[in-house]
PDB file of C-alpha atoms in Angstrom:
ATOM      1  CA  MET A  26     120.383  22.418  11.848  1.00  0.00           C
ATOM      2  CA  THR A  27     123.876  23.271  12.974  1.00  0.00           C
ATOM      3  CA  ILE A  28     125.878  20.093  12.331  1.00  0.00           C
ATOM      4  CA  LEU A  29     127.012  18.907   8.909  1.00  0.00           C
ATOM      5  CA  CYS A  30     128.211  15.396   8.162  1.00  0.00           C
ATOM      6  CA  VAL A  31     130.170  15.522   4.916  1.00  0.00           C
ATOM      7  CA  ARG A  32     131.397  12.563   2.869  1.00  0.00           C
ATOM      8  CA  PHE A  33     133.760  13.500   0.075  1.00  0.00           C
ATOM      9  CA  GLN A  34     133.546  11.266  -2.974  1.00  0.00           C
ATOM     10  CA  LEU A  35     137.256  10.628  -3.181  1.00  0.00           C
ATOM     11  CA  PRO A  36     138.685   8.380  -5.886  1.00  0.00           C
ATOM     12  CA  PRO A  37     139.967   5.029  -4.568  1.00  0.00           C
ATOM     13  CA  MET A  38     143.356   5.153  -2.846  1.00  0.00           C
ATOM     14  CA  TYR A  39     143.179   8.958  -2.717  1.00  0.00           C
ATOM     15  CA  GLU A  40     142.944   9.516   1.010  1.00  0.00           C
ATOM     16  CA  ALA A  41     145.868  11.957   0.846  1.00  0.00           C
ATOM     17  CA  ALA A  42     143.379  14.602  -0.325  1.00  0.00           C
ATOM     18  CA  LEU A  43     141.403  14.458   2.933  1.00  0.00           C
ATOM     19  CA  PRO A  44     143.570  16.920   4.957  1.00  0.00           C
ATOM     20  CA  GLY A  45     143.147  19.577   2.260  1.00  0.00           C
ATOM     21  CA  LEU A  46     139.389  19.049   2.240  1.00  0.00           C
ATOM     22  CA  LEU A  47     139.303  19.320   6.027  1.00  0.00           C
ATOM     23  CA  GLY A  48     141.128  22.618   5.607  1.00  0.00           C
ATOM     24  CA  LEU A  49     138.288  23.761   3.363  1.00  0.00           C
ATOM     25  CA  LEU A  50     135.796  23.061   6.162  1.00  0.00           C
ATOM     26  CA  GLU A  51     138.030  24.843   8.654  1.00  0.00           C
ATOM     27  CA  GLU A  52     137.636  28.031   6.607  1.00  0.00           C
ATOM     28  CA  PHE A  53     134.057  28.079   7.929  1.00  0.00           C
ATOM     29  CA  THR A  54     134.494  26.676  11.445  1.00  0.00           C
ATOM     30  CA  PRO A  55     137.392  25.476  13.622  1.00  0.00           C
ATOM     31  CA  VAL A  56     135.173  22.741  15.068  1.00  0.00           C
ATOM     32  CA  VAL A  57     135.819  19.982  12.514  1.00  0.00           C
ATOM     33  CA  GLN A  58     136.113  16.300  13.345  1.00  0.00           C
ATOM     34  CA  ALA A  59     137.703  14.011  10.768  1.00  0.00           C
ATOM     35  CA  LEU A  60     135.876  10.791   9.936  1.00  0.00           C
ATOM     36  CA  PRO A  61     138.494   8.956   7.858  1.00  0.00           C
ATOM     37  CA  PRO A  62     138.874   7.831   5.186  1.00  0.00           C
ATOM     38  CA  ASP A  63     136.600  10.336   3.414  1.00  0.00           C
ATOM     39  CA  GLY A  64     134.334  12.211   5.808  1.00  0.00           C
ATOM     40  CA  ALA A  65     134.044  14.844   8.506  1.00  0.00           C
ATOM     41  CA  LEU A  66     131.668  16.445  10.985  1.00  0.00           C
ATOM     42  CA  ALA A  67     131.483  20.247  11.162  1.00  0.00           C
ATOM     43  CA  ASP A  68     129.757  22.304  13.854  1.00  0.00           C
ATOM     44  CA  LEU A  69     128.437  25.480  12.189  1.00  0.00           C
ATOM     45  CA  ARG A  70     126.811  27.187  15.167  1.00  0.00           C
ATOM     46  CA  GLY A  71     129.332  30.004  15.184  1.00  0.00           C
ATOM     47  CA  ALA A  72     129.589  30.086  11.381  1.00  0.00           C
ATOM     48  CA  GLU A  73     125.864  30.705  10.939  1.00  0.00           C
ATOM     49  CA  ARG A  74     126.085  33.834  13.051  1.00  0.00           C
ATOM     50  CA  TYR A  75     129.409  34.994  11.582  1.00  0.00           C
ATOM     51  CA  PHE A  76     128.527  34.574   7.909  1.00  0.00           C
ATOM     52  CA  GLY A  77     124.840  35.388   8.295  1.00  0.00           C
ATOM     53  CA  ARG A  78     123.858  32.220   6.422  1.00  0.00           C
ATOM     54  CA  THR A  79     122.041  29.039   7.376  1.00  0.00           C
ATOM     55  CA  ALA A  80     123.776  25.682   7.594  1.00  0.00           C
ATOM     56  CA  LEU A  81     122.091  24.617   4.336  1.00  0.00           C
ATOM     57  CA  GLU A  82     123.424  27.671   2.518  1.00  0.00           C
ATOM     58  CA  LEU A  83     126.920  27.040   3.893  1.00  0.00           C
ATOM     59  CA  ALA A  84     126.649  23.395   2.808  1.00  0.00           C
ATOM     60  CA  SER A  85     126.038  24.556  -0.765  1.00  0.00           C
ATOM     61  CA  VAL A  86     129.096  26.812  -0.624  1.00  0.00           C
ATOM     62  CA  ILE A  87     131.222  23.945   0.737  1.00  0.00           C
ATOM     63  CA  ARG A  88     130.118  21.665  -2.099  1.00  0.00           C
ATOM     64  CA  VAL A  89     130.904  24.277  -4.754  1.00  0.00           C
ATOM     65  CA  ARG A  90     134.344  25.002  -3.291  1.00  0.00           C
ATOM     66  CA  ALA A  91     135.188  21.299  -3.007  1.00  0.00           C
ATOM     67  CA  LEU A  92     134.391  20.887  -6.703  1.00  0.00           C
ATOM     68  CA  ALA A  93     136.122  24.075  -7.819  1.00  0.00           C
ATOM     69  CA  LEU A  94     139.299  23.779  -5.737  1.00  0.00           C
ATOM     70  CA  HIS A  95     139.751  20.013  -5.428  1.00  0.00           C
ATOM     71  CA  GLY A  96     137.599  18.499  -8.173  1.00  0.00           C
ATOM     72  CA  VAL A  97     135.790  16.427  -5.543  1.00  0.00           C
ATOM     73  CA  ASP A  98     132.014  16.232  -5.107  1.00  0.00           C
ATOM     74  CA  CYS A  99     130.450  15.441  -1.756  1.00  0.00           C
ATOM     75  CA  VAL A 100     127.242  14.327  -0.099  1.00  0.00           C
ATOM     76  CA  ILE A 101     126.067  16.146   3.019  1.00  0.00           C
ATOM     77  CA  GLY A 102     123.686  15.373   5.845  1.00  0.00           C
ATOM     78  CA  ALA A 103     122.552  18.119   8.218  1.00  0.00           C
ATOM     79  CA  GLY A 104     120.897  17.956  11.603  1.00  0.00           C
ATOM     80  CA  PRO A 105     120.733  19.494  15.062  1.00  0.00           C
ATOM     81  CA  GLY A 106     123.300  16.988  16.398  1.00  0.00           C
ATOM     82  CA  PRO A 107     126.086  14.695  15.165  1.00  0.00           C
ATOM     83  CA  MET A 108     123.938  11.551  15.383  1.00  0.00           C
ATOM     84  CA  THR A 109     121.116  13.010  13.290  1.00  0.00           C
ATOM     85  CA  ALA A 110     123.543  14.481  10.759  1.00  0.00           C
ATOM     86  CA  ARG A 111     125.297  11.129  10.307  1.00  0.00           C
ATOM     87  CA  MET A 112     122.001   9.330   9.817  1.00  0.00           C
ATOM     88  CA  ALA A 113     120.763  12.002   7.401  1.00  0.00           C
ATOM     89  CA  LEU A 114     123.911  11.431   5.340  1.00  0.00           C
ATOM     90  CA  ARG A 115     122.658   7.935   4.496  1.00  0.00           C
ATOM     91  CA  GLU A 116     119.810   9.511   2.495  1.00  0.00           C
ATOM     92  CA  ALA A 117     121.848  12.319   0.928  1.00  0.00           C
ATOM     93  CA  ARG A 118     122.742  12.419  -2.751  1.00  0.00           C
ATOM     94  CA  PRO A 119     125.289  14.492  -4.712  1.00  0.00           C
ATOM     95  CA  GLY A 120     123.974  17.985  -5.265  1.00  0.00           C
ATOM     96  CA  ARG A 121     121.300  17.706  -2.565  1.00  0.00           C
ATOM     97  CA  THR A 122     121.802  18.045   1.175  1.00  0.00           C
ATOM     98  CA  ARG A 123     119.560  15.836   3.316  1.00  0.00           C
ATOM     99  CA  ALA A 124     118.495  18.045   6.196  1.00  0.00           C
ATOM    100  CA  VAL A 125     116.545  17.127   9.330  1.00  0.00           C
ATOM    101  CA  ASP A 126     115.110  20.004  11.387  1.00  0.00           C
ATOM    102  CA  ALA A 127     115.012  19.817  15.178  1.00  0.00           C
ATOM    103  CA  ASP A 128     111.224  19.381  15.182  1.00  0.00           C
ATOM    104  CA  GLU A 129     111.450  16.574  12.617  1.00  0.00           C
ATOM    105  CA  VAL A 130     113.982  14.392  14.442  1.00  0.00           C
ATOM    106  CA  ARG A 131     111.592  11.973  16.128  1.00  0.00           C
ATOM    107  CA  GLU A 132     109.546  11.491  12.971  1.00  0.00           C
ATOM    108  CA  PHE A 133     112.738  10.975  10.938  1.00  0.00           C
ATOM    109  CA  LEU A 134     114.089   8.414  13.389  1.00  0.00           C
ATOM    110  CA  ALA A 135     110.840   6.486  13.780  1.00  0.00           C
ATOM    111  CA  GLY A 136     111.005   4.889  10.338  1.00  0.00           C
ATOM    112  CA  GLN A 137     114.721   4.044  10.457  1.00  0.00           C
ATOM    113  CA  PRO A 138     115.852   0.435  11.004  1.00  0.00           C
ATOM    114  CA  VAL A 139     117.473  -0.050  14.374  1.00  0.00           C
ATOM    115  CA  VAL A 140     120.791  -1.015  12.771  1.00  0.00           C
ATOM    116  CA  ALA A 141     121.001   2.485  11.226  1.00  0.00           C
ATOM    117  CA  LEU A 142     121.601   4.039  14.645  1.00  0.00           C
ATOM    118  CA  PRO A 143     125.320   4.797  15.179  1.00  0.00           C
ATOM    119  CA  GLY A 144     126.725   2.515  17.864  1.00  0.00           C
ATOM    120  CA  VAL A 145     124.226  -0.322  17.309  1.00  0.00           C
ATOM    121  CA  GLY A 146     126.117  -3.383  16.134  1.00  0.00           C
ATOM    122  CA  ALA A 147     124.872  -6.519  14.435  1.00  0.00           C
ATOM    123  CA  ARG A 148     124.553  -8.471  17.704  1.00  0.00           C
ATOM    124  CA  THR A 149     122.480  -5.778  19.429  1.00  0.00           C
ATOM    125  CA  ALA A 150     120.330  -5.353  16.335  1.00  0.00           C
ATOM    126  CA  ARG A 151     119.630  -9.103  16.205  1.00  0.00           C
ATOM    127  CA  THR A 152     118.649  -9.127  19.873  1.00  0.00           C
ATOM    128  CA  LEU A 153     116.239  -6.222  19.428  1.00  0.00           C
ATOM    129  CA  CYS A 154     114.751  -7.647  16.227  1.00  0.00           C
ATOM    130  CA  GLU A 155     114.064 -10.966  17.967  1.00  0.00           C
ATOM    131  CA  TYR A 156     111.691  -9.060  20.243  1.00  0.00           C
ATOM    132  CA  GLY A 157     110.074  -7.103  17.432  1.00  0.00           C
ATOM    133  CA  LEU A 158     112.047  -3.910  18.027  1.00  0.00           C
ATOM    134  CA  ASP A 159     113.215  -3.618  14.439  1.00  0.00           C
ATOM    135  CA  THR A 160     112.679   0.152  13.984  1.00  0.00           C
ATOM    136  CA  LEU A 161     113.737   3.108  16.093  1.00  0.00           C
ATOM    137  CA  GLY A 162     110.088   4.107  16.458  1.00  0.00           C
ATOM    138  CA  ARG A 163     109.349   0.837  18.219  1.00  0.00           C
ATOM    139  CA  VAL A 164     112.497   1.139  20.314  1.00  0.00           C
ATOM    140  CA  ALA A 165     111.459   4.646  21.363  1.00  0.00           C
ATOM    141  CA  ALA A 166     108.023   3.371  22.417  1.00  0.00           C
ATOM    142  CA  ALA A 167     109.430   0.434  24.393  1.00  0.00           C
ATOM    143  CA  PRO A 168     109.729   0.797  28.191  1.00  0.00           C
ATOM    144  CA  LEU A 169     113.218   1.719  29.353  1.00  0.00           C
ATOM    145  CA  SER A 170     113.271  -1.267  31.723  1.00  0.00           C
ATOM    146  CA  THR A 171     112.646  -3.631  28.801  1.00  0.00           C
ATOM    147  CA  LEU A 172     115.562  -2.246  26.792  1.00  0.00           C
ATOM    148  CA  GLN A 173     117.847  -2.443  29.815  1.00  0.00           C
ATOM    149  CA  ARG A 174     116.971  -6.118  30.343  1.00  0.00           C
ATOM    150  CA  LEU A 175     117.737  -6.829  26.689  1.00  0.00           C
ATOM    151  CA  VAL A 176     121.017  -4.952  26.171  1.00  0.00           C
ATOM    152  CA  GLY A 177     122.180  -3.858  29.629  1.00  0.00           C
ATOM    153  CA  ALA A 178     121.508  -0.898  31.903  1.00  0.00           C
ATOM    154  CA  ARG A 179     123.828   1.693  30.381  1.00  0.00           C
ATOM    155  CA  ALA A 180     123.414   0.604  26.764  1.00  0.00           C
ATOM    156  CA  GLY A 181     119.650   0.403  27.204  1.00  0.00           C
ATOM    157  CA  ARG A 182     119.438   3.964  28.550  1.00  0.00           C
ATOM    158  CA  GLU A 183     121.614   5.319  25.711  1.00  0.00           C
ATOM    159  CA  LEU A 184     119.569   3.420  23.132  1.00  0.00           C
ATOM    160  CA  HIS A 185     116.307   4.734  24.577  1.00  0.00           C
ATOM    161  CA  GLU A 186     117.563   8.327  24.549  1.00  0.00           C
ATOM    162  CA  LYS A 187     118.926   8.165  20.999  1.00  0.00           C
ATOM    163  CA  ALA A 188     115.774   6.527  19.634  1.00  0.00           C
ATOM    164  CA  ASN A 189     113.798   9.410  21.161  1.00  0.00           C
ATOM    165  CA  GLY A 190     116.026  11.962  19.478  1.00  0.00           C
ATOM    166  CA  VAL A 191     118.220  12.854  22.445  1.00  0.00           C
ATOM    167  CA  ASP A 192     121.692  13.426  20.993  1.00  0.00           C
ATOM    168  CA  ARG A 193     124.362  14.092  23.614  1.00  0.00           C
ATOM    169  CA  GLY A 194     127.221  13.798  21.121  1.00  0.00           C
ATOM    170  CA  ARG A 195     129.401  16.705  20.119  1.00  0.00           C
ATOM    171  CA  VAL A 196     131.886  17.449  17.382  1.00  0.00           C
ATOM    172  CA  VAL A 197     135.414  16.917  18.730  1.00  0.00           C
ATOM    173  CA  PRO A 198     138.127  18.610  16.639  1.00  0.00           C
ATOM    174  CA  ASN A 199     140.857  16.143  15.730  1.00  0.00           C
ATOM    175  CA  ALA A 200     143.381  15.326  13.026  1.00  0.00           C
ATOM    176  CA  VAL A 201     143.897  12.396  10.673  1.00  0.00           C
ATOM    177  CA  SER A 202     147.566  11.898  11.480  1.00  0.00           C
ATOM    178  CA  ARG A 203     146.971   9.189  14.103  1.00  0.00           C
ATOM    179  CA  SER A 204     145.573   6.760  11.574  1.00  0.00           C
ATOM    180  CA  LEU A 205     146.319   5.169   8.218  1.00  0.00           C
ATOM    181  CA  ALA A 206     143.854   3.664   5.758  1.00  0.00           C
ATOM    182  CA  ALA A 207     143.892   1.315   2.797  1.00  0.00           C
ATOM    183  CA  GLU A 208     140.860   0.841   0.561  1.00  0.00           C
ATOM    184  CA  ARG A 209     140.171  -1.867  -2.004  1.00  0.00           C
ATOM    185  CA  PRO A 210     137.331  -1.062  -4.429  1.00  0.00           C
ATOM    186  CA  PHE A 211     135.922  -3.747  -6.717  1.00  0.00           C
ATOM    187  CA  THR A 212     135.448  -3.231 -10.424  1.00  0.00           C
ATOM    188  CA  ARG A 213     131.871  -4.434  -9.970  1.00  0.00           C
ATOM    189  CA  ASP A 214     129.624  -5.147  -6.991  1.00  0.00           C
ATOM    190  CA  GLU A 215     131.215  -8.259  -5.527  1.00  0.00           C
ATOM    191  CA  LEU A 216     129.275 -11.159  -3.981  1.00  0.00           C
ATOM    192  CA  ASP A 217     132.136 -13.628  -3.533  1.00  0.00           C
ATOM    193  CA  PRO A 218     133.381 -13.800   0.117  1.00  0.00           C
ATOM    194  CA  GLY A 219     136.668 -15.202  -1.163  1.00  0.00           C
ATOM    195  CA  ARG A 220     137.334 -12.025  -3.127  1.00  0.00           C
ATOM    196  CA  HIS A 221     136.342  -9.966  -0.097  1.00  0.00           C
ATOM    197  CA  ARG A 222     138.934 -11.796   1.986  1.00  0.00           C
ATOM    198  CA  ARG A 223     141.640 -11.409  -0.670  1.00  0.00           C
ATOM    199  CA  ALA A 224     140.959  -7.675  -0.725  1.00  0.00           C
ATOM    200  CA  LEU A 225     141.270  -7.564   3.073  1.00  0.00           C
ATOM    201  CA  LEU A 226     144.548  -9.488   2.890  1.00  0.00           C
ATOM    202  CA  SER A 227     145.950  -7.006   0.387  1.00  0.00           C
ATOM    203  CA  ALA A 228     144.805  -4.010   2.448  1.00  0.00           C
ATOM    204  CA  ALA A 229     146.215  -5.453   5.686  1.00  0.00           C
ATOM    205  CA  GLU A 230     149.600  -6.095   4.065  1.00  0.00           C
ATOM    206  CA  GLU A 231     149.660  -2.549   2.702  1.00  0.00           C
ATOM    207  CA  LEU A 232     148.874  -1.115   6.140  1.00  0.00           C
ATOM    208  CA  GLY A 233     151.544  -3.249   7.777  1.00  0.00           C
ATOM    209  CA  ALA A 234     154.175  -2.146   5.264  1.00  0.00           C
ATOM    210  CA  ARG A 235     153.262   1.528   5.643  1.00  0.00           C
ATOM    211  CA  LEU A 236     153.301   1.311   9.445  1.00  0.00           C
ATOM    212  CA  ARG A 237     156.719  -0.329   9.476  1.00  0.00           C
ATOM    213  CA  ALA A 238     158.061   2.249   7.012  1.00  0.00           C
ATOM    214  CA  LEU A 239     156.977   4.968   9.447  1.00  0.00           C
ATOM    215  CA  ASP A 240     158.285   3.047  12.498  1.00  0.00           C
ATOM    216  CA  LYS A 241     154.757   3.022  13.889  1.00  0.00           C
ATOM    217  CA  VAL A 242     152.435   0.482  15.448  1.00  0.00           C
ATOM    218  CA  CYS A 243     148.651   0.648  15.764  1.00  0.00           C
ATOM    219  CA  ARG A 244     146.402  -0.218  18.680  1.00  0.00           C
ATOM    220  CA  GLY A 245     143.181  -0.838  16.774  1.00  0.00           C
ATOM    221  CA  LEU A 246     141.772  -1.724  13.377  1.00  0.00           C
ATOM    222  CA  THR A 247     138.589  -0.450  11.735  1.00  0.00           C
ATOM    223  CA  LEU A 248     136.831  -2.225   8.875  1.00  0.00           C
ATOM    224  CA  THR A 249     134.451  -0.349   6.570  1.00  0.00           C
ATOM    225  CA  VAL A 250     132.388  -2.283   4.037  1.00  0.00           C
ATOM    226  CA  ARG A 251     130.634  -0.202   1.372  1.00  0.00           C
ATOM    227  CA  TYR A 252     127.634  -1.725  -0.386  1.00  0.00           C
ATOM    228  CA  ALA A 253     126.004  -1.313  -3.775  1.00  0.00           C
ATOM    229  CA  ASP A 254     123.203   0.870  -2.332  1.00  0.00           C
ATOM    230  CA  ARG A 255     125.834   3.367  -1.051  1.00  0.00           C
ATOM    231  CA  SER A 256     125.311   2.357   2.568  1.00  0.00           C
ATOM    232  CA  ALA A 257     128.239   1.210   4.674  1.00  0.00           C
ATOM    233  CA  THR A 258     129.013  -0.788   7.802  1.00  0.00           C
ATOM    234  CA  THR A 259     131.916   0.130  10.065  1.00  0.00           C
ATOM    235  CA  ARG A 260     133.322  -1.948  12.910  1.00  0.00           C
ATOM    236  CA  THR A 261     136.375  -1.392  15.122  1.00  0.00           C
ATOM    237  CA  ARG A 262     138.386  -3.845  17.211  1.00  0.00           C
ATOM    238  CA  THR A 263     141.255  -3.262  19.620  1.00  0.00           C
ATOM    239  CA  LEU A 264     144.312  -5.392  18.894  1.00  0.00           C
ATOM    240  CA  PRO A 265     145.676  -7.737  21.590  1.00  0.00           C
ATOM    241  CA  GLU A 266     148.902  -5.701  21.509  1.00  0.00           C
ATOM    242  CA  PRO A 267     150.084  -2.703  19.458  1.00  0.00           C
ATOM    243  CA  THR A 268     151.573  -4.043  16.234  1.00  0.00           C
ATOM    244  CA  ALA A 269     152.586  -3.417  12.627  1.00  0.00           C
ATOM    245  CA  HIS A 270     152.796  -7.157  11.893  1.00  0.00           C
ATOM    246  CA  SER A 271     150.809  -7.871   8.722  1.00  0.00           C
ATOM    247  CA  PRO A 272     149.543 -11.363   9.731  1.00  0.00           C
ATOM    248  CA  ALA A 273     148.212  -9.951  13.021  1.00  0.00           C
ATOM    249  CA  LEU A 274     146.412  -7.188  11.131  1.00  0.00           C
ATOM    250  CA  THR A 275     145.063  -9.735   8.645  1.00  0.00           C
ATOM    251  CA  ARG A 276     143.696 -11.994  11.405  1.00  0.00           C
ATOM    252  CA  THR A 277     141.907  -9.054  13.002  1.00  0.00           C
ATOM    253  CA  ALA A 278     140.523  -7.921   9.646  1.00  0.00           C
ATOM    254  CA  TYR A 279     139.171 -11.415   8.968  1.00  0.00           C
ATOM    255  CA  GLY A 280     137.614 -11.497  12.434  1.00  0.00           C
ATOM    256  CA  LEU A 281     135.857  -8.171  11.856  1.00  0.00           C
ATOM    257  CA  TYR A 282     134.600  -9.341   8.462  1.00  0.00           C
ATOM    258  CA  GLU A 283     133.293 -12.674   9.766  1.00  0.00           C
ATOM    259  CA  ALA A 284     131.523 -10.943  12.659  1.00  0.00           C
ATOM    260  CA  LEU A 285     129.399  -9.003  10.149  1.00  0.00           C
ATOM    261  CA  GLY A 286     127.789 -12.257   9.012  1.00  0.00           C
ATOM    262  CA  LEU A 287     127.325 -11.007   5.446  1.00  0.00           C
ATOM    263  CA  GLN A 288     125.194 -13.233   3.245  1.00  0.00           C
ATOM    264  CA  ARG A 289     125.004 -12.515  -0.472  1.00  0.00           C
ATOM    265  CA  ALA A 290     125.999  -8.898   0.194  1.00  0.00           C
ATOM    266  CA  ARG A 291     126.827  -6.843  -2.893  1.00  0.00           C
ATOM    267  CA  VAL A 292     130.050  -5.189  -1.768  1.00  0.00           C
ATOM    268  CA  ARG A 293     131.437  -2.198  -3.648  1.00  0.00           C
ATOM    269  CA  ALA A 294     134.615  -1.675  -1.587  1.00  0.00           C
ATOM    270  CA  VAL A 295     136.329  -2.651   1.644  1.00  0.00           C
ATOM    271  CA  ALA A 296     138.617  -0.389   3.641  1.00  0.00           C
ATOM    272  CA  LEU A 297     140.856  -0.977   6.640  1.00  0.00           C
ATOM    273  CA  ARG A 298     142.075   1.751   8.975  1.00  0.00           C
ATOM    274  CA  ALA A 299     144.892   1.413  11.494  1.00  0.00           C
ATOM    275  CA  GLU A 300     143.921   3.483  14.547  1.00  0.00           C
ATOM    276  CA  GLY A 301     145.848   4.817  17.510  1.00  0.00           C
ATOM    277  CA  LEU A 302     149.316   5.060  16.003  1.00  0.00           C
ATOM    278  CA  ASP A 303     152.282   5.077  18.385  1.00  0.00           C
ATOM    279  CA  PRO A 304     156.062   4.957  17.865  1.00  0.00           C
ATOM    280  CA  ALA A 305     157.213   1.372  17.360  1.00  0.00           C
ATOM    281  CA  GLU A 306     160.007   1.849  19.878  1.00  0.00           C
ATOM    282  CA  GLN A 307     157.428   2.319  22.621  1.00  0.00           C
ATOM    283  CA  ALA A 308     155.612  -0.936  21.839  1.00  0.00           C
ATOM    284  CA  ALA A 309     156.297  -4.206  23.596  1.00  0.00           C
ATOM    285  CA  HIS A 310     156.038  -7.500  21.706  1.00  0.00           C
ATOM    286  CA  GLN A 311     154.978 -10.625  23.570  1.00  0.00           C
ATOM    287  CA  LEU A 312     157.397 -13.403  22.585  1.00  0.00           C
ATOM    288  CA  THR A 313     155.606 -16.526  21.359  1.00  0.00           C
ATOM    289  CA  PHE A 314     158.590 -18.805  20.654  1.00  0.00           C
ATOM    290  CA  ASP A 315     156.722 -19.784  17.504  1.00  0.00           C
ATOM    291  CA  PRO A 316     159.296 -20.514  14.777  1.00  0.00           C
ATOM    292  CA  VAL A 317     156.725 -19.873  12.041  1.00  0.00           C
ATOM    293  CA  ASP A 318     155.888 -16.437  13.434  1.00  0.00           C
ATOM    294  CA  GLU A 319     159.556 -15.540  13.763  1.00  0.00           C
ATOM    295  CA  LYS A 320     160.190 -16.691  10.196  1.00  0.00           C
ATOM    296  CA  VAL A 321     157.345 -14.525   8.886  1.00  0.00           C
ATOM    297  CA  ARG A 322     158.702 -11.517  10.775  1.00  0.00           C
ATOM    298  CA  ARG A 323     162.147 -12.026   9.222  1.00  0.00           C
ATOM    299  CA  ILE A 324     160.540 -12.298   5.769  1.00  0.00           C
ATOM    300  CA  GLU A 325     158.720  -9.039   6.479  1.00  0.00           C
ATOM    301  CA  GLU A 326     162.004  -7.314   7.264  1.00  0.00           C
ATOM    302  CA  VAL A 327     163.500  -8.498   3.966  1.00  0.00           C
ATOM    303  CA  ALA A 328     160.373  -7.489   2.046  1.00  0.00           C
ATOM    304  CA  ASP A 329     160.465  -4.032   3.641  1.00  0.00           C
ATOM    305  CA  ARG A 330     164.069  -3.551   2.533  1.00  0.00           C
ATOM    306  CA  VAL A 331     163.109  -4.603  -1.012  1.00  0.00           C
ATOM    307  CA  ARG A 332     160.255  -2.075  -1.058  1.00  0.00           C
ATOM    308  CA  ALA A 333     162.524   0.662   0.274  1.00  0.00           C
ATOM    309  CA  LYS A 334     165.037  -0.008  -2.501  1.00  0.00           C
ATOM    310  CA  PHE A 335     162.812  -0.772  -5.489  1.00  0.00           C
ATOM    311  CA  GLY A 336     159.501   0.902  -4.593  1.00  0.00           C
ATOM    312  CA  PRO A 337     156.150  -0.222  -3.174  1.00  0.00           C
ATOM    313  CA  ARG A 338     155.244  -2.298  -6.250  1.00  0.00           C
ATOM    314  CA  ALA A 339     158.356  -4.467  -5.976  1.00  0.00           C
ATOM    315  CA  LEU A 340     156.264  -7.111  -4.194  1.00  0.00           C
ATOM    316  CA  MET A 341     152.794  -8.140  -5.258  1.00  0.00           C
ATOM    317  CA  PRO A 342     150.010  -7.823  -2.622  1.00  0.00           C
ATOM    318  CA  GLY A 343     149.471 -11.147  -0.884  1.00  0.00           C
ATOM    319  CA  SER A 344     152.961 -12.416  -1.692  1.00  0.00           C
ATOM    320  CA  LEU A 345     153.725 -12.887   2.015  1.00  0.00           C
ATOM    321  CA  ALA A 346     150.604 -14.903   2.667  1.00  0.00           C
ATOM    322  CA  ALA A 347     152.370 -18.161   2.004  1.00  0.00           C
TER     323      ALA A 347
END
């Protein structure tokens, strides 16, 4: 076990603490990949040799330091590769690292639902389940040619390899500066899709305002839905054009949410992340000659000036929806 997947239990709207927590991980290894808004992957191969401790022992030290220095607890999954570590994280609990040894990977994967595999979306999972391939054990036992007919040649080969424990992923060091996030937790587990959509509207407007304040645009949007059982679903979509326009972000957020097809899901929080930030001056806007769109953009400019003068709470979330 050389890879840790760490999720810090940050308070809502407290993403600003993530860079400091990444710095804590970088005290053990320079190979740290941020997984915003609250997680990271860390490759400890060199650290195990340098410190003379196992990955599990280092995980315990990381948890203690996160609590002592930042007041933040964390859950940790450990495995021989990034995929296994991320899946192990789903079964981790505070104070206990969920570890999967290299010789346990296939057995660990066999009982997992196919949707638990990173990279398998709802559509692919539905297709596989229609043919009885509802667990990774059954996917691993299926002929490669069958999987390729169902999901395509390349995707089928990757699915077959991952289900059999072949993890070709690696930890890629990065930073969190090329993204922004906004999270909306619910005071209780929320079943109402209308409240989910209102939370997405509020988060999209916040992201748009923050992007425009930084003179940035984003090229993609990621939706994370956290459920009552502590599991989460994450989906990403590339925008038609780089933008900081709140209605465009809202439409994309709604599209991501509707694509999940949630039915009676007990949602604990929703989070949106603007990915691939670029300077606004480098972005081109396709003119639509839509008077409504132009009016909304002018209202946004006025609202941004009000926020700059009177603070971010000068306008209530959702006030531009009309």
